[in-house]
Amino acid sequence: VLRKVNQRGDVRTDARENRERLLGAARRLLRQRGTEASLREVAREARVGIGTLYRHFPTREALVEAALSAEFDALAGEGRQLEAAGEPGQVLLEWLREFAALTGAYEGLPSSVLTALGDPASPLHHSCLALRRRAAALLTRAQRSGELRADLTVADLLSLTAGLAWAANRTPGGTPVDHLLALAFEGLSA
Amino acid sequence: VLRKVNQRGDVRTDARENRERLLGAARRLLRQRGTEASLREVAREARVGIGTLYRHFPTREALVEAALSAEFDALAGEGRQLEAAGEPGQVLLEWLREFAALTGAYEGLPSSVLTALGDPASPLHHSCLALRRRAAALLTRAQRSGELRADLTVADLLSLTAGLAWAANRTPGGTPVDHLLALAFEGLSA
């Protein structure tokens, strides 16, 4: 009986490890290639068979949704760490650069993922809310320190950043998003 | 013979008037409904038959391309008028608001129109270049007056504005593009 339990435990551990490896590979490849990245390549990079990939993530949408949720959680975690360190305005700008890179990479989400984003019952929705709360905390901190204007809302800030990420992606070789963000921070006025 | 010439002249005048009315109607409806606006509605608003519309613009793409070209020319003309009037920085901001409204309305251009935009042999490409030159002139003026930062390029400026227009359109009920533009002008820093 003991052996059986151990075996079951091992199977569960293997499954969890495979899932983590798949998610890690998906995050890397989706960032590089966008949401149309090859699933075979994801499986190859995770060193599992394509059948294992489909067992964990029955559809491309399921994989994209799980990867995006993991990205949100990682970015929220990064924000929590940054909160402890450095000048609040600079910290916020750094964090927004990461946010811009993420929204740029995940442009053109499948409609099922967009639906999940807005669905209070979905884990993705919860990760998204947590991310937004983290952004709000970083913004409040930079406003309290007097570095950022007090009338700025988190909705303004994220909308503006997502727009600049889109603009930078749309014209390859054009102005990089980090420069557009720095311009918006400092202002276009002399 | 004279009568024949007159008749021909009348036909030409009618055709030109129909084309102008169709373009005017297309500009209004494309702005309101986007590039998928109904062609029957365009013909109705122009008070011509749908056959007349197709005689002038054989495809939706041809109509969208001609309307966009007319919008570019109108916006360039507006820029020329504004140049004479008012504080350069304020004038530029006003003009960018118009530019943002235009790029927001024409989001999701058919690929043939995107191709024409980049094709040196197309009238649309010429209108686009003229518009860009107008933007550059307005920017230079605002930089010379010391109102806008000297290191700003016209590419940065138009890219940033198009990105904010996209962001404002993407979240209906979110931050209006005019507010996002004002934020970027003044800067997010306190």
Short mmCIF file of C-alpha atoms in Angstrom, two decimals:
data_model
loop_
_atom_site.label_atom_id
_atom_site.label_comp_id
_atom_site.label_asym_id
_atom_site.label_seq_id
_atom_site.Cartn_x
_atom_site.Cartn_y
_atom_site.Cartn_z
CA VAL A 1 0.00 0.00 0.00
CA LEU A 2 2.81 2.35 0.94
CA ARG A 3 4.50 1.72 -2.41
CA LYS A 4 1.25 2.45 -4.21
CA VAL A 5 0.89 5.80 -2.41
CA ASN A 6 4.46 6.69 -3.29
CA GLN A 7 3.89 5.81 -6.92
CA ARG A 8 0.77 7.95 -7.01
CA GLY A 9 2.68 10.74 -5.36
CA ASP A 10 5.42 10.44 -7.95
CA VAL A 11 2.89 10.57 -10.77
CA ARG A 12 1.40 13.73 -9.27
CA THR A 13 4.83 15.28 -8.84
CA ASP A 14 5.73 14.43 -12.45
CA ALA A 15 2.47 15.94 -13.68
CA ARG A 16 3.06 19.10 -11.70
CA GLU A 17 6.63 19.38 -12.97
CA ASN A 18 5.51 18.86 -16.56
CA ARG A 19 2.87 21.52 -16.16
CA GLU A 20 5.37 23.98 -14.72
CA ARG A 21 7.86 23.26 -17.49
CA LEU A 22 5.13 23.69 -20.13
CA LEU A 23 4.05 27.00 -18.62
CA GLY A 24 7.64 28.25 -18.47
CA ALA A 25 8.24 27.28 -22.11
CA ALA A 26 4.91 28.82 -23.16
CA ARG A 27 5.76 32.09 -21.42
CA ARG A 28 9.13 32.29 -23.17
CA LEU A 29 7.78 31.40 -26.63
CA LEU A 30 4.61 33.50 -26.43
CA ARG A 31 6.74 36.50 -25.51
CA GLN A 32 9.04 35.85 -28.46
CA ARG A 33 6.55 34.83 -31.13
CA GLY A 34 3.19 36.17 -29.95
CA THR A 35 0.01 34.25 -29.23
CA GLU A 36 0.31 32.25 -32.46
CA ALA A 37 3.53 30.53 -31.30
CA SER A 38 3.82 26.87 -32.32
CA LEU A 39 2.52 24.43 -29.69
CA ARG A 40 4.92 21.74 -30.94
CA GLU A 41 7.78 24.11 -30.22
CA VAL A 42 6.40 24.75 -26.72
CA ALA A 43 6.29 20.99 -26.06
CA ARG A 44 9.82 20.56 -27.47
CA GLU A 45 11.20 23.40 -25.35
CA ALA A 46 9.50 21.92 -22.26
CA ARG A 47 10.99 18.49 -23.15
CA VAL A 48 7.59 16.74 -23.09
CA GLY A 49 5.56 15.10 -25.85
CA ILE A 50 2.80 17.02 -27.61
CA GLY A 51 0.30 14.56 -26.07
CA THR A 52 1.41 15.67 -22.59
CA LEU A 53 0.91 19.29 -23.61
CA TYR A 54 -2.65 18.57 -24.76
CA ARG A 55 -3.38 16.60 -21.58
CA HIS A 56 -2.54 19.68 -19.49
CA PHE A 57 -3.85 22.30 -21.94
CA PRO A 58 -6.54 20.86 -24.24
CA THR A 59 -6.56 23.98 -26.48
CA ARG A 60 -4.24 26.80 -27.48
CA GLU A 61 -6.61 29.16 -25.67
CA ALA A 62 -6.21 27.20 -22.42
CA LEU A 63 -2.42 27.41 -22.68
CA VAL A 64 -2.41 31.14 -23.54
CA GLU A 65 -4.80 31.82 -20.67
CA ALA A 66 -2.68 29.91 -18.15
CA ALA A 67 0.55 31.53 -19.40
CA LEU A 68 -0.97 35.01 -19.23
CA SER A 69 -2.25 34.36 -15.73
CA ALA A 70 1.26 33.23 -14.70
CA GLU A 71 2.72 36.40 -16.29
CA PHE A 72 0.26 38.57 -14.36
CA ASP A 73 1.14 36.83 -11.10
CA ALA A 74 4.88 37.19 -11.78
CA LEU A 75 4.51 40.87 -12.61
CA ALA A 76 2.41 41.48 -9.49
CA GLY A 77 5.08 39.70 -7.44
CA GLU A 78 7.78 41.85 -9.00
CA GLY A 79 5.78 44.94 -8.10
CA ARG A 80 5.56 43.75 -4.49
CA GLN A 81 9.36 43.36 -4.36
CA LEU A 82 9.99 46.71 -6.05
CA GLU A 83 7.73 48.46 -3.56
CA ALA A 84 10.36 47.88 -0.89
CA ALA A 85 13.19 49.32 -2.99
CA GLY A 86 14.18 52.60 -4.56
CA GLU A 87 12.65 55.92 -5.46
CA PRO A 88 8.89 55.45 -5.95
CA GLY A 89 8.68 57.29 -9.30
CA GLN A 90 11.60 55.38 -10.80
CA VAL A 91 10.24 52.09 -9.45
CA LEU A 92 6.86 52.77 -11.07
CA LEU A 93 8.47 53.61 -14.41
CA GLU A 94 10.52 50.40 -14.33
CA TRP A 95 7.47 48.37 -13.49
CA LEU A 96 5.45 50.02 -16.31
CA ARG A 97 8.20 49.03 -18.75
CA GLU A 98 7.64 45.42 -17.74
CA PHE A 99 3.88 45.89 -18.05
CA ALA A 100 4.36 47.39 -21.53
CA ALA A 101 6.55 44.49 -22.65
CA LEU A 102 3.89 42.05 -21.45
CA THR A 103 0.90 43.76 -23.11
CA GLY A 104 2.95 44.16 -26.29
CA ALA A 105 3.77 40.45 -26.39
CA TYR A 106 0.20 39.32 -25.72
CA GLU A 107 -1.45 41.55 -28.32
CA GLY A 108 -4.30 39.97 -30.27
CA LEU A 109 -5.56 37.65 -27.54
CA PRO A 110 -8.01 34.92 -28.61
CA SER A 111 -11.58 36.01 -27.83
CA SER A 112 -12.04 33.23 -25.24
CA VAL A 113 -9.11 34.68 -23.28
CA LEU A 114 -10.59 38.17 -23.51
CA THR A 115 -13.84 36.72 -22.16
CA ALA A 116 -11.98 35.04 -19.28
CA LEU A 117 -10.27 38.35 -18.48
CA GLY A 118 -13.65 39.91 -17.82
CA ASP A 119 -15.26 36.90 -16.13
CA PRO A 120 -15.28 37.16 -12.30
CA ALA A 121 -15.34 33.33 -12.10
CA SER A 122 -12.04 32.94 -13.99
CA PRO A 123 -8.58 32.68 -12.35
CA LEU A 124 -7.26 34.99 -15.09
CA HIS A 125 -9.68 37.70 -13.97
CA HIS A 126 -8.39 37.37 -10.40
CA SER A 127 -4.75 37.61 -11.53
CA CYS A 128 -5.66 40.66 -13.56
CA LEU A 129 -7.32 42.37 -10.59
CA ALA A 130 -4.35 41.57 -8.37
CA LEU A 131 -2.04 43.10 -10.99
CA ARG A 132 -4.17 46.22 -11.13
CA ARG A 133 -4.12 46.52 -7.33
CA ARG A 134 -0.33 46.26 -7.43
CA ALA A 135 -0.17 49.03 -10.05
CA ALA A 136 -2.46 51.17 -7.90
CA ALA A 137 -0.20 50.63 -4.86
CA LEU A 138 2.92 51.63 -6.82
CA LEU A 139 1.12 54.70 -8.21
CA THR A 140 -0.15 55.81 -4.78
CA ARG A 141 3.36 55.46 -3.39
CA ALA A 142 4.79 57.68 -6.18
CA GLN A 143 2.02 60.21 -5.65
CA ARG A 144 2.56 60.35 -1.89
CA SER A 145 6.26 60.96 -2.40
CA GLY A 146 5.27 63.90 -4.60
CA GLU A 147 6.95 62.43 -7.71
CA LEU A 148 3.79 61.79 -9.74
CA ARG A 149 0.87 64.12 -10.30
CA ALA A 150 -1.91 63.57 -7.80
CA ASP A 151 -4.80 63.56 -10.32
CA LEU A 152 -3.49 60.54 -12.23
CA THR A 153 -5.66 57.42 -11.94
CA VAL A 154 -4.45 53.84 -12.34
CA ALA A 155 -6.85 53.47 -15.30
CA ASP A 156 -5.19 56.45 -17.07
CA LEU A 157 -1.76 55.07 -16.34
CA LEU A 158 -2.36 51.52 -17.59
CA SER A 159 -4.34 52.68 -20.61
CA LEU A 160 -1.60 55.11 -21.61
CA THR A 161 1.10 52.46 -21.16
CA ALA A 162 -0.83 49.84 -23.16
CA GLY A 163 -1.35 52.39 -25.94
CA LEU A 164 2.35 53.21 -26.13
CA ALA A 165 3.20 49.48 -26.20
CA TRP A 166 0.79 49.02 -29.10
CA ALA A 167 2.25 51.99 -30.98
CA ALA A 168 5.84 50.77 -30.51
CA ASN A 169 4.90 47.26 -31.72
CA ARG A 170 3.02 48.54 -34.73
CA THR A 171 6.06 50.20 -36.30
CA PRO A 172 9.04 47.86 -36.02
CA GLY A 173 12.17 49.98 -36.06
CA GLY A 174 10.14 52.96 -34.82
CA THR A 175 10.38 54.59 -31.41
CA PRO A 176 10.92 51.93 -28.71
CA VAL A 177 8.25 51.76 -26.02
CA ASP A 178 10.74 52.61 -23.27
CA HIS A 179 11.45 55.93 -24.98
CA LEU A 180 7.73 56.69 -25.50
CA LEU A 181 7.11 55.95 -21.82
CA ALA A 182 9.98 58.19 -20.74
CA LEU A 183 8.56 60.99 -22.94
CA ALA A 184 5.11 60.63 -21.39
CA PHE A 185 6.63 60.63 -17.90
CA GLU A 186 8.63 63.78 -18.45
CA GLY A 187 6.04 65.38 -20.72
CA LEU A 188 6.33 66.68 -24.26
CA SER A 189 6.37 70.30 -23.09
CA ALA A 190 9.75 71.94 -22.67
CA VAL B 1 -21.88 70.62 -81.84
CA LEU B 2 -21.94 73.25 -79.10
CA ARG B 3 -24.96 71.56 -77.51
CA LYS B 4 -23.15 68.24 -77.54
CA VAL B 5 -20.12 69.73 -75.78
CA ASN B 6 -22.38 71.28 -73.15
CA GLN B 7 -24.11 68.00 -72.53
CA ARG B 8 -20.79 66.25 -72.15
CA GLY B 9 -19.68 68.99 -69.80
CA ASP B 10 -22.84 68.56 -67.74
CA VAL B 11 -22.28 64.84 -67.52
CA ARG B 12 -18.76 65.46 -66.29
CA THR B 13 -19.97 68.02 -63.74
CA ASP B 14 -22.66 65.62 -62.52
CA ALA B 15 -20.11 62.84 -62.17
CA ARG B 16 -17.76 65.10 -60.26
CA GLU B 17 -20.56 66.27 -57.97
CA ASN B 18 -21.66 62.69 -57.32
CA ARG B 19 -18.12 61.69 -56.49
CA GLU B 20 -17.74 64.60 -54.08
CA ARG B 21 -21.06 63.81 -52.41
CA LEU B 22 -20.10 60.14 -52.10
CA LEU B 23 -16.75 61.03 -50.57
CA GLY B 24 -18.38 63.43 -48.11
CA ALA B 25 -20.93 60.81 -47.06
CA ALA B 26 -18.21 58.15 -46.80
CA ARG B 27 -16.09 60.38 -44.57
CA ARG B 28 -19.02 61.04 -42.22
CA LEU B 29 -20.11 57.39 -42.03
CA LEU B 30 -16.63 55.88 -41.80
CA ARG B 31 -15.90 58.21 -38.88
CA GLN B 32 -19.13 57.18 -37.17
CA ARG B 33 -19.20 53.45 -37.90
CA GLY B 34 -15.61 52.54 -38.76
CA THR B 35 -14.28 50.99 -41.94
CA GLU B 36 -17.07 48.38 -42.02
CA ALA B 37 -19.79 51.05 -42.52
CA SER B 38 -22.59 50.02 -44.89
CA LEU B 39 -22.01 51.07 -48.52
CA ARG B 40 -25.80 51.23 -49.12
CA GLU B 41 -26.01 53.77 -46.31
CA VAL B 42 -23.18 55.78 -47.88
CA ALA B 43 -25.05 55.85 -51.22
CA ARG B 44 -28.31 56.80 -49.45
CA GLU B 45 -26.64 59.61 -47.51
CA ALA B 46 -25.04 60.89 -50.74
CA ARG B 47 -28.46 60.70 -52.46
CA VAL B 48 -27.19 58.52 -55.31
CA GLY B 49 -27.99 54.93 -56.30
CA ILE B 50 -25.72 52.09 -55.20
CA GLY B 51 -24.84 51.58 -58.90
CA THR B 52 -23.42 55.09 -59.04
CA LEU B 53 -21.38 54.37 -55.92
CA TYR B 54 -19.87 51.24 -57.50
CA ARG B 55 -19.19 53.12 -60.76
CA HIS B 56 -17.02 55.59 -58.83
CA PHE B 57 -15.62 53.15 -56.24
CA PRO B 58 -15.64 49.57 -57.54
CA THR B 59 -14.75 48.11 -54.12
CA ARG B 60 -15.06 49.02 -50.44
CA GLU B 61 -11.27 49.29 -50.36
CA ALA B 62 -11.33 51.90 -53.15
CA LEU B 63 -13.89 53.99 -51.25
CA VAL B 64 -12.03 53.72 -47.92
CA GLU B 65 -8.76 54.63 -49.62
CA ALA B 66 -10.27 57.71 -51.33
CA ALA B 67 -12.02 58.81 -48.12
CA LEU B 68 -8.85 58.42 -46.06
CA SER B 69 -6.86 60.36 -48.65
CA ALA B 70 -9.48 63.16 -48.48
CA GLU B 71 -9.27 63.11 -44.65
CA PHE B 72 -5.47 63.41 -44.80
CA ASP B 73 -5.71 66.34 -47.21
CA ALA B 74 -8.33 68.07 -45.05
CA LEU B 75 -6.23 67.60 -41.90
CA ALA B 76 -3.11 68.88 -43.66
CA GLY B 77 -5.10 71.93 -44.81
CA GLU B 78 -6.32 72.51 -41.28
CA GLY B 79 -2.73 72.38 -40.07
CA ARG B 80 -1.76 75.00 -42.65
CA GLN B 81 -4.50 77.32 -41.38
CA LEU B 82 -3.66 76.70 -37.72
CA GLU B 83 -0.02 77.54 -38.35
CA ALA B 84 -1.01 81.15 -38.84
CA ALA B 85 -2.98 81.34 -35.59
CA GLY B 86 -2.36 81.04 -31.88
CA GLU B 87 0.28 79.77 -29.52
CA PRO B 88 2.34 77.08 -31.30
CA GLY B 89 2.16 74.50 -28.49
CA GLN B 90 -1.60 74.84 -28.11
CA VAL B 91 -2.08 74.73 -31.89
CA LEU B 92 -0.07 71.51 -32.11
CA LEU B 93 -2.08 69.92 -29.30
CA GLU B 94 -5.36 70.84 -31.00
CA TRP B 95 -4.14 69.46 -34.29
CA LEU B 96 -2.98 66.21 -32.64
CA ARG B 97 -6.48 65.80 -31.19
CA GLU B 98 -7.84 65.87 -34.75
CA PHE B 99 -5.15 63.45 -35.84
CA ALA B 100 -6.05 61.13 -32.94
CA ALA B 101 -9.76 61.24 -33.84
CA LEU B 102 -8.89 60.34 -37.42
CA THR B 103 -6.56 57.43 -36.62
CA GLY B 104 -9.08 56.16 -34.06
CA ALA B 105 -11.89 56.19 -36.63
CA TYR B 106 -9.87 54.45 -39.34
CA GLU B 107 -8.54 51.65 -37.15
CA GLY B 108 -8.42 48.23 -38.77
CA LEU B 109 -7.74 49.38 -42.33
CA PRO B 110 -8.18 46.77 -45.10
CA SER B 111 -4.78 45.37 -46.10
CA SER B 112 -5.00 46.83 -49.62
CA VAL B 113 -5.29 50.30 -48.05
CA LEU B 114 -2.30 49.61 -45.80
CA THR B 115 -0.37 48.58 -48.93
CA ALA B 116 -1.40 51.80 -50.71
CA LEU B 117 -0.24 53.82 -47.69
CA GLY B 118 3.27 52.49 -48.16
CA ASP B 119 3.30 52.53 -51.98
CA PRO B 120 5.10 55.60 -53.44
CA ALA B 121 2.95 55.31 -56.60
CA SER B 122 -0.34 55.73 -54.67
CA PRO B 123 -2.13 59.08 -54.12
CA LEU B 124 -2.83 57.95 -50.54
CA HIS B 125 0.91 57.67 -49.90
CA HIS B 126 1.38 61.24 -51.15
CA SER B 127 -1.43 62.55 -48.92
CA CYS B 128 0.15 60.73 -45.99
CA LEU B 129 3.56 62.26 -46.64
CA ALA B 130 2.02 65.74 -46.96
CA LEU B 131 0.25 65.21 -43.63
CA ARG B 132 3.50 64.16 -42.00
CA ARG B 133 5.27 67.24 -43.38
CA ARG B 134 2.49 69.39 -41.93
CA ALA B 135 2.91 67.71 -38.53
CA ALA B 136 6.66 68.30 -38.74
CA ALA B 137 6.10 71.99 -39.49
CA LEU B 138 3.75 72.39 -36.51
CA LEU B 139 6.20 70.56 -34.26
CA THR B 140 9.19 72.65 -35.38
CA ARG B 141 7.19 75.81 -34.75
CA ALA B 142 6.36 74.70 -31.20
CA GLN B 143 9.97 73.74 -30.59
CA ARG B 144 11.30 77.08 -31.88
CA SER B 145 8.94 78.93 -29.57
CA GLY B 146 10.42 76.89 -26.71
CA GLU B 147 7.08 75.28 -25.82
CA LEU B 148 7.96 71.74 -26.83
CA ARG B 149 11.09 69.79 -25.98
CA ALA B 150 13.74 70.05 -28.68
CA ASP B 151 14.61 66.34 -28.81
CA LEU B 152 11.10 65.26 -29.85
CA THR B 153 10.83 63.85 -33.39
CA VAL B 154 7.72 63.87 -35.54
CA ALA B 155 7.86 60.04 -35.58
CA ASP B 156 7.77 59.96 -31.74
CA LEU B 157 4.92 62.43 -31.69
CA LEU B 158 2.66 60.70 -34.23
CA SER B 159 3.43 57.24 -32.86
CA LEU B 160 2.59 58.35 -29.32
CA THR B 161 -0.63 60.03 -30.46
CA ALA B 162 -1.76 57.01 -32.50
CA GLY B 163 -1.07 54.76 -29.50
CA LEU B 164 -3.17 56.92 -27.19
CA ALA B 165 -6.00 56.96 -29.76
CA TRP B 166 -5.87 53.16 -29.91
CA ALA B 167 -5.88 52.88 -26.10
CA ALA B 168 -8.85 55.25 -25.75
CA ASN B 169 -10.82 53.35 -28.41
CA ARG B 170 -10.06 49.97 -26.90
CA THR B 171 -11.79 50.72 -23.59
CA PRO B 172 -15.10 52.46 -24.30
CA GLY B 173 -15.97 54.53 -21.25
CA GLY B 174 -12.29 54.61 -20.31
CA THR B 175 -10.02 57.66 -20.37
CA PRO B 176 -10.84 59.84 -23.42
CA VAL B 177 -7.98 60.34 -25.87
CA ASP B 178 -7.98 64.12 -25.31
CA HIS B 179 -7.20 63.56 -21.64
CA LEU B 180 -4.47 61.00 -22.39
CA LEU B 181 -2.91 63.47 -24.83
CA ALA B 182 -3.06 66.29 -22.29
CA LEU B 183 -1.36 64.01 -19.72
CA ALA B 184 1.43 63.15 -22.16
CA PHE B 185 1.89 66.83 -23.01
CA GLU B 186 2.17 67.94 -19.42
CA GLY B 187 3.92 64.78 -18.26
CA LEU B 188 2.99 62.28 -15.57
CA SER B 189 5.61 63.63 -13.17
CA ALA B 190 4.47 66.15 -10.60
#
